[in-house]
PDB file of C-alpha atoms in Angstrom:
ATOM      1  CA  UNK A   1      69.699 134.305 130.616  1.00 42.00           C
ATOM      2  CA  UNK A   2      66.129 132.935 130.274  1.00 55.00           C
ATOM      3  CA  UNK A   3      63.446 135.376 129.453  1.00 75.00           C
ATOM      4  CA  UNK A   4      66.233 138.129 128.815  1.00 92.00           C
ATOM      5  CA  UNK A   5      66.928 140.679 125.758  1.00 97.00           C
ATOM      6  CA  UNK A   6      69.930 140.772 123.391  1.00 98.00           C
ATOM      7  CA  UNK A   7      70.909 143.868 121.186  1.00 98.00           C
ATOM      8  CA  UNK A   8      73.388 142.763 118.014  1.00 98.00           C
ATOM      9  CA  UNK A   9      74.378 146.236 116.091  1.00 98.00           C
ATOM     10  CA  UNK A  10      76.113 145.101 112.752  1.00 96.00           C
ATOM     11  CA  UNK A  11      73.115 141.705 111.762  1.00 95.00           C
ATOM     12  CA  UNK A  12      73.857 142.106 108.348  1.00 92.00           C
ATOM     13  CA  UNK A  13      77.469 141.048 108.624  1.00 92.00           C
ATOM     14  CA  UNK A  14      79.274 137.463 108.634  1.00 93.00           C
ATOM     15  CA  UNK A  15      79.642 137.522 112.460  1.00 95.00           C
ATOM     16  CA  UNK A  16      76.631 139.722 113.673  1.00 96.00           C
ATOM     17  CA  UNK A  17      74.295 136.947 111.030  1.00 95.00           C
ATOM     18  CA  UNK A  18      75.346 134.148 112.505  1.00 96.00           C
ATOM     19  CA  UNK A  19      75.264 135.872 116.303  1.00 97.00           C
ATOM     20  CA  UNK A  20      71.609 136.758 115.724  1.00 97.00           C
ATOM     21  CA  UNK A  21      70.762 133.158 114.522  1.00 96.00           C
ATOM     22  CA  UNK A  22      72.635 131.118 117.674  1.00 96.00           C
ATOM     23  CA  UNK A  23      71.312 133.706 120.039  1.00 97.00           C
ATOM     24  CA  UNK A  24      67.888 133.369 118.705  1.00 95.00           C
ATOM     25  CA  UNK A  25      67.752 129.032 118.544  1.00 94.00           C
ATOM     26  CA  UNK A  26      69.496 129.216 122.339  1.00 93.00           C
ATOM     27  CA  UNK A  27      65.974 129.684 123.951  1.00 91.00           C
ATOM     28  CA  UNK A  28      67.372 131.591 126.428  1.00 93.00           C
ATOM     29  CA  UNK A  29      66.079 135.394 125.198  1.00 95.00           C
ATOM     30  CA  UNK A  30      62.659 136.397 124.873  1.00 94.00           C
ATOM     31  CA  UNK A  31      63.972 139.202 122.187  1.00 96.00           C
ATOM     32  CA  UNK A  32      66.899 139.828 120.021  1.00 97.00           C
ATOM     33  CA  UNK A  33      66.522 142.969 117.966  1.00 97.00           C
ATOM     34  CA  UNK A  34      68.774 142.974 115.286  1.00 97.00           C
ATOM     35  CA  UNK A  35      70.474 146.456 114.381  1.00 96.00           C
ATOM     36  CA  UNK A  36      71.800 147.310 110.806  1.00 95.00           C
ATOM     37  CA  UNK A  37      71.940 150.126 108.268  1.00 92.00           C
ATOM     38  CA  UNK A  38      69.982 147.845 105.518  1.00 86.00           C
ATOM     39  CA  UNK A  39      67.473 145.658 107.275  1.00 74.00           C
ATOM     40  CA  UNK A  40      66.415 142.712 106.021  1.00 74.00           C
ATOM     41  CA  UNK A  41      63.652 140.234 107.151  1.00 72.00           C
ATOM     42  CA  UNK A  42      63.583 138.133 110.322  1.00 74.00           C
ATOM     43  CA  UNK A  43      64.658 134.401 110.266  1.00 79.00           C
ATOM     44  CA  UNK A  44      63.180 133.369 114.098  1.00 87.00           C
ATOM     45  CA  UNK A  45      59.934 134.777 115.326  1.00 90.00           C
ATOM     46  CA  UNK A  46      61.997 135.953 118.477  1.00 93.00           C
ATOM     47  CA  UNK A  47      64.027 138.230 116.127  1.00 96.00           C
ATOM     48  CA  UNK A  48      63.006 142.521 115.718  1.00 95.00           C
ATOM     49  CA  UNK A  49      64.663 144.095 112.836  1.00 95.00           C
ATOM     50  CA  UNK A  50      65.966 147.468 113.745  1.00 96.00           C
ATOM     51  CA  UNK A  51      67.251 150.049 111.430  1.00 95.00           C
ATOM     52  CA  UNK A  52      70.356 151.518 113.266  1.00 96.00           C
ATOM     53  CA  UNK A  53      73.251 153.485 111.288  1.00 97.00           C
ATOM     54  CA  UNK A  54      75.937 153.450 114.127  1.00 98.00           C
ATOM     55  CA  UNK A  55      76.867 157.351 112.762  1.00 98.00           C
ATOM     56  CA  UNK A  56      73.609 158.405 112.755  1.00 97.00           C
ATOM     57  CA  UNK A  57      72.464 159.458 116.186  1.00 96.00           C
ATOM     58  CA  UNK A  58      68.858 159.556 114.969  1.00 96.00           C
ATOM     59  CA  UNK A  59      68.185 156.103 113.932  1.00 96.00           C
ATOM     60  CA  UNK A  60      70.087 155.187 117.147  1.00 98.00           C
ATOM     61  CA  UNK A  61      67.851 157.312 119.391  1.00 98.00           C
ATOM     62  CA  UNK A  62      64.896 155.888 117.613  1.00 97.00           C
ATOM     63  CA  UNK A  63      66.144 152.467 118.205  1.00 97.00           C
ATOM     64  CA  UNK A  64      66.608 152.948 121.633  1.00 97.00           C
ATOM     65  CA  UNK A  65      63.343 154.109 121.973  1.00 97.00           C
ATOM     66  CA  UNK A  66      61.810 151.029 120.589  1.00 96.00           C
ATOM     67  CA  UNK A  67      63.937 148.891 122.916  1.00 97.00           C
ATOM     68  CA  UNK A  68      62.942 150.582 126.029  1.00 95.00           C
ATOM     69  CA  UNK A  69      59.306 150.281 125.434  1.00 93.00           C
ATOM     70  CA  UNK A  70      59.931 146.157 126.601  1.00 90.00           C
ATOM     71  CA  UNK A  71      62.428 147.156 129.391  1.00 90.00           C
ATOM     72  CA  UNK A  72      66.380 147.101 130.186  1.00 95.00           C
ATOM     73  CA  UNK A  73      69.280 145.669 127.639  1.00 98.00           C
ATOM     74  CA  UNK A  74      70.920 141.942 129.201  1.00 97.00           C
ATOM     75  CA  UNK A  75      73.309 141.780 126.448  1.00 98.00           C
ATOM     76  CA  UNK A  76      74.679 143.862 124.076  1.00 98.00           C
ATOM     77  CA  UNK A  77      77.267 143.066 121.128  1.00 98.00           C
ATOM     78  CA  UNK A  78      78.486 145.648 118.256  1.00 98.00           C
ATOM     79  CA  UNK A  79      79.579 143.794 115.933  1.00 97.00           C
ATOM     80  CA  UNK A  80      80.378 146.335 113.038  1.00 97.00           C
ATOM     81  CA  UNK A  81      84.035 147.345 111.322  1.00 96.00           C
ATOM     82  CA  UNK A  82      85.870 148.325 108.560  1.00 95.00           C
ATOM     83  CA  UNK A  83      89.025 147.607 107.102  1.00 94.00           C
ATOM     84  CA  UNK A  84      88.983 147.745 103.284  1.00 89.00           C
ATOM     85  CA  UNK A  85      86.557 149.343 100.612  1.00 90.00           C
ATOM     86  CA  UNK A  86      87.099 148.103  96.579  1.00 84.00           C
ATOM     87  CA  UNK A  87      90.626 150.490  95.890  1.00 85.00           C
ATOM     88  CA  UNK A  88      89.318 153.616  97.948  1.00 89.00           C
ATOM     89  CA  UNK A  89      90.830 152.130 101.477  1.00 92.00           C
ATOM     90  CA  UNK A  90      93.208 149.410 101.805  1.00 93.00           C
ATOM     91  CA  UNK A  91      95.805 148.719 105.045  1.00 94.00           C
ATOM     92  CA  UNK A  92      98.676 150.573 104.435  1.00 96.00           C
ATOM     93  CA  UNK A  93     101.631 148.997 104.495  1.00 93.00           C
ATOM     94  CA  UNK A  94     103.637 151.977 104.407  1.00 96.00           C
ATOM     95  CA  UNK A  95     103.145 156.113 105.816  1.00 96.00           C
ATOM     96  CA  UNK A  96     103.036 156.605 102.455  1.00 96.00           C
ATOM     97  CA  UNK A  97      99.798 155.433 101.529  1.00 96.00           C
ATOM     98  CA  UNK A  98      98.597 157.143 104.134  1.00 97.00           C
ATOM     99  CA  UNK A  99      95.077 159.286 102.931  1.00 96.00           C
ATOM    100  CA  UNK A 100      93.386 161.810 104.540  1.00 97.00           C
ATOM    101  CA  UNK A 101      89.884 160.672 103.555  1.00 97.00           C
ATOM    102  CA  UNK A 102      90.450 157.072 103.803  1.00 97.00           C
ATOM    103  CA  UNK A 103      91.665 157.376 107.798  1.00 97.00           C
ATOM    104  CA  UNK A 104      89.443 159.586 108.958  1.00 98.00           C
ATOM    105  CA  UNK A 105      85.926 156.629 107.329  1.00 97.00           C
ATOM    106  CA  UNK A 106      87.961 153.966 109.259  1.00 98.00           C
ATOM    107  CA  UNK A 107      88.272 155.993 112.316  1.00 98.00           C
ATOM    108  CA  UNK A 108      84.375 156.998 112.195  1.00 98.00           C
ATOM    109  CA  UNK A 109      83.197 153.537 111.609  1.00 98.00           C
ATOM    110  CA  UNK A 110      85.812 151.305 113.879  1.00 98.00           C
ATOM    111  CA  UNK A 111      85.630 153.830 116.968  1.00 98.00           C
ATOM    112  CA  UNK A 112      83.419 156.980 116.557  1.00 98.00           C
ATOM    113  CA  UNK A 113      80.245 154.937 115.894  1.00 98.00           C
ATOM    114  CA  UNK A 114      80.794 152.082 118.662  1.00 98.00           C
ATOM    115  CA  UNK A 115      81.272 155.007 120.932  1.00 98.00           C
ATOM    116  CA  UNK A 116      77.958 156.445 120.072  1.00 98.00           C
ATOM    117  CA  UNK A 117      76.173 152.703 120.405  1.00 98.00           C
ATOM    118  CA  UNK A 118      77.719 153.172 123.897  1.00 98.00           C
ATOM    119  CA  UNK A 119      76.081 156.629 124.103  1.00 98.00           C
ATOM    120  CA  UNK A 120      72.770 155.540 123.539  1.00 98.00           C
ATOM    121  CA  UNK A 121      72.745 151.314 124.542  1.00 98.00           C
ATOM    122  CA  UNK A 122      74.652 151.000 127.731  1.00 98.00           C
ATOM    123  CA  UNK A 123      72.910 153.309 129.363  1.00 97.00           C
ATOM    124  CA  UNK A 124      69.719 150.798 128.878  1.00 97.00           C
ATOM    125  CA  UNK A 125      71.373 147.661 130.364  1.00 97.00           C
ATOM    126  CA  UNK A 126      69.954 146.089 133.453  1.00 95.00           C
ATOM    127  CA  UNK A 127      71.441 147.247 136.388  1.00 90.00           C
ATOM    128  CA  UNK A 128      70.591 145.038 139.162  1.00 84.00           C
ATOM    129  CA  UNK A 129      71.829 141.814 137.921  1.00 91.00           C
ATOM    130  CA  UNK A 130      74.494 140.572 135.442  1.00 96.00           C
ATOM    131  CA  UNK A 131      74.378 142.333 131.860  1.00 98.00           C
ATOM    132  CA  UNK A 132      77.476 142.700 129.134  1.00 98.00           C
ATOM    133  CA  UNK A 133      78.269 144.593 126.525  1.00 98.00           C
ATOM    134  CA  UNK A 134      80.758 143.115 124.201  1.00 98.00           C
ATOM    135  CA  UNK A 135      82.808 145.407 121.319  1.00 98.00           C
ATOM    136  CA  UNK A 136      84.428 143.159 118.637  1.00 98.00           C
ATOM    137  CA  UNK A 137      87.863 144.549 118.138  1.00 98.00           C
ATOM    138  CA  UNK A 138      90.967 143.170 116.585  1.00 95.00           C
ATOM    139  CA  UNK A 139      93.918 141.603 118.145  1.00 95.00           C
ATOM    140  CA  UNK A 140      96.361 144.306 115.908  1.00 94.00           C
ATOM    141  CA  UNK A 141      94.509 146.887 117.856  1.00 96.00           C
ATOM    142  CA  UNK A 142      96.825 145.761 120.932  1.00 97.00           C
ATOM    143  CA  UNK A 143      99.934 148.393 120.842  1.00 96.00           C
ATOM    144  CA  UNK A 144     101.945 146.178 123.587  1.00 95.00           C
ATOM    145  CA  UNK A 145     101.332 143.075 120.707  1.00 93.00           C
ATOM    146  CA  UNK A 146     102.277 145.722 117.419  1.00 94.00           C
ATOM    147  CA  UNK A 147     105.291 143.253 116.170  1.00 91.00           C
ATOM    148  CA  UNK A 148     104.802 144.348 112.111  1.00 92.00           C
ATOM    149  CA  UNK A 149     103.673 147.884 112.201  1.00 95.00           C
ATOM    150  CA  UNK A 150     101.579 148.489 108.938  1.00 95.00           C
ATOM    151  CA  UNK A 151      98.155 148.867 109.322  1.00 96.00           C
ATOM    152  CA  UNK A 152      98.171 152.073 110.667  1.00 98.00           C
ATOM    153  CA  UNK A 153      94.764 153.338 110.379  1.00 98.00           C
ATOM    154  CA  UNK A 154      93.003 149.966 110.978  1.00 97.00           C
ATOM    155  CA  UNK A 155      95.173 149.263 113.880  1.00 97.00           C
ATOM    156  CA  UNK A 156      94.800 152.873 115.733  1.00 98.00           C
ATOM    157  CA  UNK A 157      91.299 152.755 115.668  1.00 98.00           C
ATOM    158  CA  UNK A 158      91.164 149.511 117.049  1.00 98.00           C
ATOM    159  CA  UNK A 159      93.451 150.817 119.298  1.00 98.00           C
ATOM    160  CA  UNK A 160      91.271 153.913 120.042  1.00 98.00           C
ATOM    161  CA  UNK A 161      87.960 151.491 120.498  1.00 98.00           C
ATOM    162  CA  UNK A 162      89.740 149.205 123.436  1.00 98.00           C
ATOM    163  CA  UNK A 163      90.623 152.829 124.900  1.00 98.00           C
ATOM    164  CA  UNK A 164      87.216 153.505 124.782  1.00 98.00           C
ATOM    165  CA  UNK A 165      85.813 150.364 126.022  1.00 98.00           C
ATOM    166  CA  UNK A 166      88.149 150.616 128.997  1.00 98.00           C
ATOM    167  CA  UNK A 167      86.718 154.517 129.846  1.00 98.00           C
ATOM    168  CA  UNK A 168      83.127 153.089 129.233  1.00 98.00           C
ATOM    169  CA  UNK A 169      83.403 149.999 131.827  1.00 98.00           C
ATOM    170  CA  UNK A 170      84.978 152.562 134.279  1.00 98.00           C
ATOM    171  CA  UNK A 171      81.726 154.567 133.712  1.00 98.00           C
ATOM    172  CA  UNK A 172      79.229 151.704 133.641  1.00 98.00           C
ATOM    173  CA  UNK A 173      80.259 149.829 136.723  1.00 96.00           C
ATOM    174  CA  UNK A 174      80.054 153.214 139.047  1.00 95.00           C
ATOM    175  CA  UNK A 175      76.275 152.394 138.973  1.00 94.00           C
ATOM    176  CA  UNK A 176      76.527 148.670 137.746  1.00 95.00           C
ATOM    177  CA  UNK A 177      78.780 147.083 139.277  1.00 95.00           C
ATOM    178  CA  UNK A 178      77.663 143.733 138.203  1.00 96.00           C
ATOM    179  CA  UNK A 179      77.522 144.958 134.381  1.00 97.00           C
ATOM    180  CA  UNK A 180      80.611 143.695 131.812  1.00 98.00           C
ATOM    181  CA  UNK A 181      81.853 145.926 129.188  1.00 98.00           C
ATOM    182  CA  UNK A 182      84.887 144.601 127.159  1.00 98.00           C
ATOM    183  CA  UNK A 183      86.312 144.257 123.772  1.00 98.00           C
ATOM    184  CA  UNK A 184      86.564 140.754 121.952  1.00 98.00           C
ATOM    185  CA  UNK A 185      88.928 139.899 119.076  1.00 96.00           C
ATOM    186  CA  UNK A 186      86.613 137.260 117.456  1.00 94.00           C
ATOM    187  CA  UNK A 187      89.606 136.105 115.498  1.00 87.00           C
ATOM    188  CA  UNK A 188      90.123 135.367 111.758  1.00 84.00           C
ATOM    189  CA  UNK A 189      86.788 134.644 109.954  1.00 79.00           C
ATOM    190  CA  UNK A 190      85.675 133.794 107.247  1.00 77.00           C
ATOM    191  CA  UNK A 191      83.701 136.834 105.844  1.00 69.00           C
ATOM    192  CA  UNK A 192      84.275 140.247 103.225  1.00 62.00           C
ATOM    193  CA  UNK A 193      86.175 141.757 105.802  1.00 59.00           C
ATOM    194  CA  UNK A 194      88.888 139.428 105.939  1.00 56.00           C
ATOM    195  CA  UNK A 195      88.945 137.845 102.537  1.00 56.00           C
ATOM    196  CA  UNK A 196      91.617 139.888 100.467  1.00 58.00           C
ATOM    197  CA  UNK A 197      94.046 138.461 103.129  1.00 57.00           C
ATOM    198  CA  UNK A 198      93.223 134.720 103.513  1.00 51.00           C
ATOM    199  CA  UNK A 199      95.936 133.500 101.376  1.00 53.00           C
ATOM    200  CA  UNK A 200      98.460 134.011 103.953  1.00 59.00           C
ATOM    201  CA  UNK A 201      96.223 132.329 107.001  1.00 59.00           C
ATOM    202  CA  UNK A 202      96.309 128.819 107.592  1.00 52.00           C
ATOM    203  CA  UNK A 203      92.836 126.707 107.303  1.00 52.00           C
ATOM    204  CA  UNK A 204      93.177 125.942 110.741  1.00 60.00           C
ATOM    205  CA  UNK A 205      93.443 129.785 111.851  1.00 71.00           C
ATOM    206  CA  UNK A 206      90.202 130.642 109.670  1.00 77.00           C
ATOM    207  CA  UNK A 207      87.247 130.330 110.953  1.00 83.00           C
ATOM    208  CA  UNK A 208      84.005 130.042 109.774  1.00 92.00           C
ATOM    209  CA  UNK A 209      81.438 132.767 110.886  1.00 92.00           C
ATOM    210  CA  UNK A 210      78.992 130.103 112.805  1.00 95.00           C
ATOM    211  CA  UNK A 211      82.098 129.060 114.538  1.00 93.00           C
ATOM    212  CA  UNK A 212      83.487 132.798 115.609  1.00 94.00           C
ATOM    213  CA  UNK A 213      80.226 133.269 116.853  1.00 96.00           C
ATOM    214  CA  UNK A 214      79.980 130.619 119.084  1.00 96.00           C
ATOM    215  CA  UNK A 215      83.152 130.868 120.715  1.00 96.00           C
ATOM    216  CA  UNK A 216      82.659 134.411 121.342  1.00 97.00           C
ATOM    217  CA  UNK A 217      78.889 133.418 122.854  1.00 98.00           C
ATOM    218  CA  UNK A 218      80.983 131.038 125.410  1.00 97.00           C
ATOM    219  CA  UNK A 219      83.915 133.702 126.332  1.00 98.00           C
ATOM    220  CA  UNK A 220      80.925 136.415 127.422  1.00 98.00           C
ATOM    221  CA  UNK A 221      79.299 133.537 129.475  1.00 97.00           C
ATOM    222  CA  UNK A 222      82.526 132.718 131.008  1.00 97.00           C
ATOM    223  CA  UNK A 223      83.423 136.686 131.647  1.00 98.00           C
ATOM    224  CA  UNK A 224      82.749 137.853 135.071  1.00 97.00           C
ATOM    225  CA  UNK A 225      82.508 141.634 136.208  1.00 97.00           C
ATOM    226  CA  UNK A 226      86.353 142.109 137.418  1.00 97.00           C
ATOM    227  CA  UNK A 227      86.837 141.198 133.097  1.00 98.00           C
ATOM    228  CA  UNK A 228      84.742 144.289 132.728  1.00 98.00           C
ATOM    229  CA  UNK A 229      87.433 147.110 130.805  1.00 98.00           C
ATOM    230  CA  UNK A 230      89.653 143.854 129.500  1.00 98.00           C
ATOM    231  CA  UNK A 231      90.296 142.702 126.221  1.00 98.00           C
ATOM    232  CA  UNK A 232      90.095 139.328 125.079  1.00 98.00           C
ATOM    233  CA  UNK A 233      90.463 136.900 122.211  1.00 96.00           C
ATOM    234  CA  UNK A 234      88.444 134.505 120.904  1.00 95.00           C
ATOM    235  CA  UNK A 235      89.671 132.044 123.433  1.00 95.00           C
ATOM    236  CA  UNK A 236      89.346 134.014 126.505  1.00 96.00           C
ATOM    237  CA  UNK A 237      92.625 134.590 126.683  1.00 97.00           C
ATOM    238  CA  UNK A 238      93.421 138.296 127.679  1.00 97.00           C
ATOM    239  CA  UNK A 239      95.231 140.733 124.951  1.00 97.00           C
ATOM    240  CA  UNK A 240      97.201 143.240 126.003  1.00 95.00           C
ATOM    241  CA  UNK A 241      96.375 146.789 125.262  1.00 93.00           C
TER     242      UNK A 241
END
């Protein structure tokens, strides 16, 4: 991908950090902008700070704008989630807990705003050669691979993001048919997101964010454009949906 352009939506987290900084020492873009709600200053002279609120289709169009002054998108990750706030939402582990408020945040966050990114980003991707978009998802997302139940929200809108994905890959490869757009699990890592749980994960099953990053850098190098609509783990392997 030398002299190419990377777009990482969600830089301020544990993953999308430590994407930005292996993307940016790889020598192999000219540009990564870096997309987040709150951002903060560049670490690599490579590196443009975008502010992007993936619910907010203003800073999006304004980011897009900026992009497409330097030309088309090669790769695109969103990198953004939620799955617990301080006592306000928390996985329920019953219907019970259930809440109104709680469900419809996780919803907007984990598959309304990736859906506008799509909106506004794929339709800036280069079309005449290879270019991916990548969605991080989450392997309880797969319905065919729902053992436990619980969950509920965070799983359907995982769920409702690899649905998503799927339609958007349909949509992108009618006029790019050499473009990938797929869903990643990026496994368990290390960051806010999944702390509150680690106690039950072995060490070996944890991984740190640098890590997670770089494996999911070497399954979109190794995805090819009959992948694009799948969903895969950090591995490569394929998830069921």
């Amino acid at each position: 991908m030398n002299g190419k352009r990377a777009l990482v939506i969600g830089s301020g987290g544990g993953i999308g950090a430590a994407l930005v900084d292996q993307l940016a020492a790889s020598g192999q873009f000219d540009r990564i902008y870096a997309g987040n709600r709150r951002p903060h200053a560049a670490c690599h002279s490579n590196v443009t700070m975008l502010t992007i609120d993936i619910l907010d289709d203003d800073t999006l169009a304004e980011a897009g704008r900026q992009i497409a002054q330097e030309g088309a998108l090669d790769l695109l990750i969103v990198a953004t989630g939620i799955l617990h706030r301080g006592t306000d939402i928390r996985p329920e582990k019953s219907l019970r807990q259930l809440d109104v408020s709680a469900m419809a945040e996780i919803f907007a966050v984990n598959s309304i705003g990736p859906a506008l990114v799509a909106k506004h980003f794929l339709p800036m991707l280069a079309r005449k050669q290879r270019a991916v978009a990548i969605f991080l998802s989450a392997r309880v997302g797969s319905i065919a691979d729902n053992r436990l139940g619980g969950w509920h929200s965070y799983r359907a809108s995982k769920a409702a993001l690899n649905a998503l994905v799927r339609c958007f890959a349909i949509e992108v490869g009618r006029s790019s048919p050499d473009a990938i757009v797929a869903a990643l699990h990026p496994g368990t890592v290390d960051t806010p997101l999944s702390e509150p749980f680690q106690a039950r994960i072995a060490g070996s099953s944890l991984f740190s964010a640098d890590h997670s990053a770089a494996r999911i850098l070497t399954v979109i190098d190794r995805l090819s454009p009959t992948d694009s609509g799948g969903f895969f783990g950090w591995d490569g392997r394929p998830i069921p949906y």
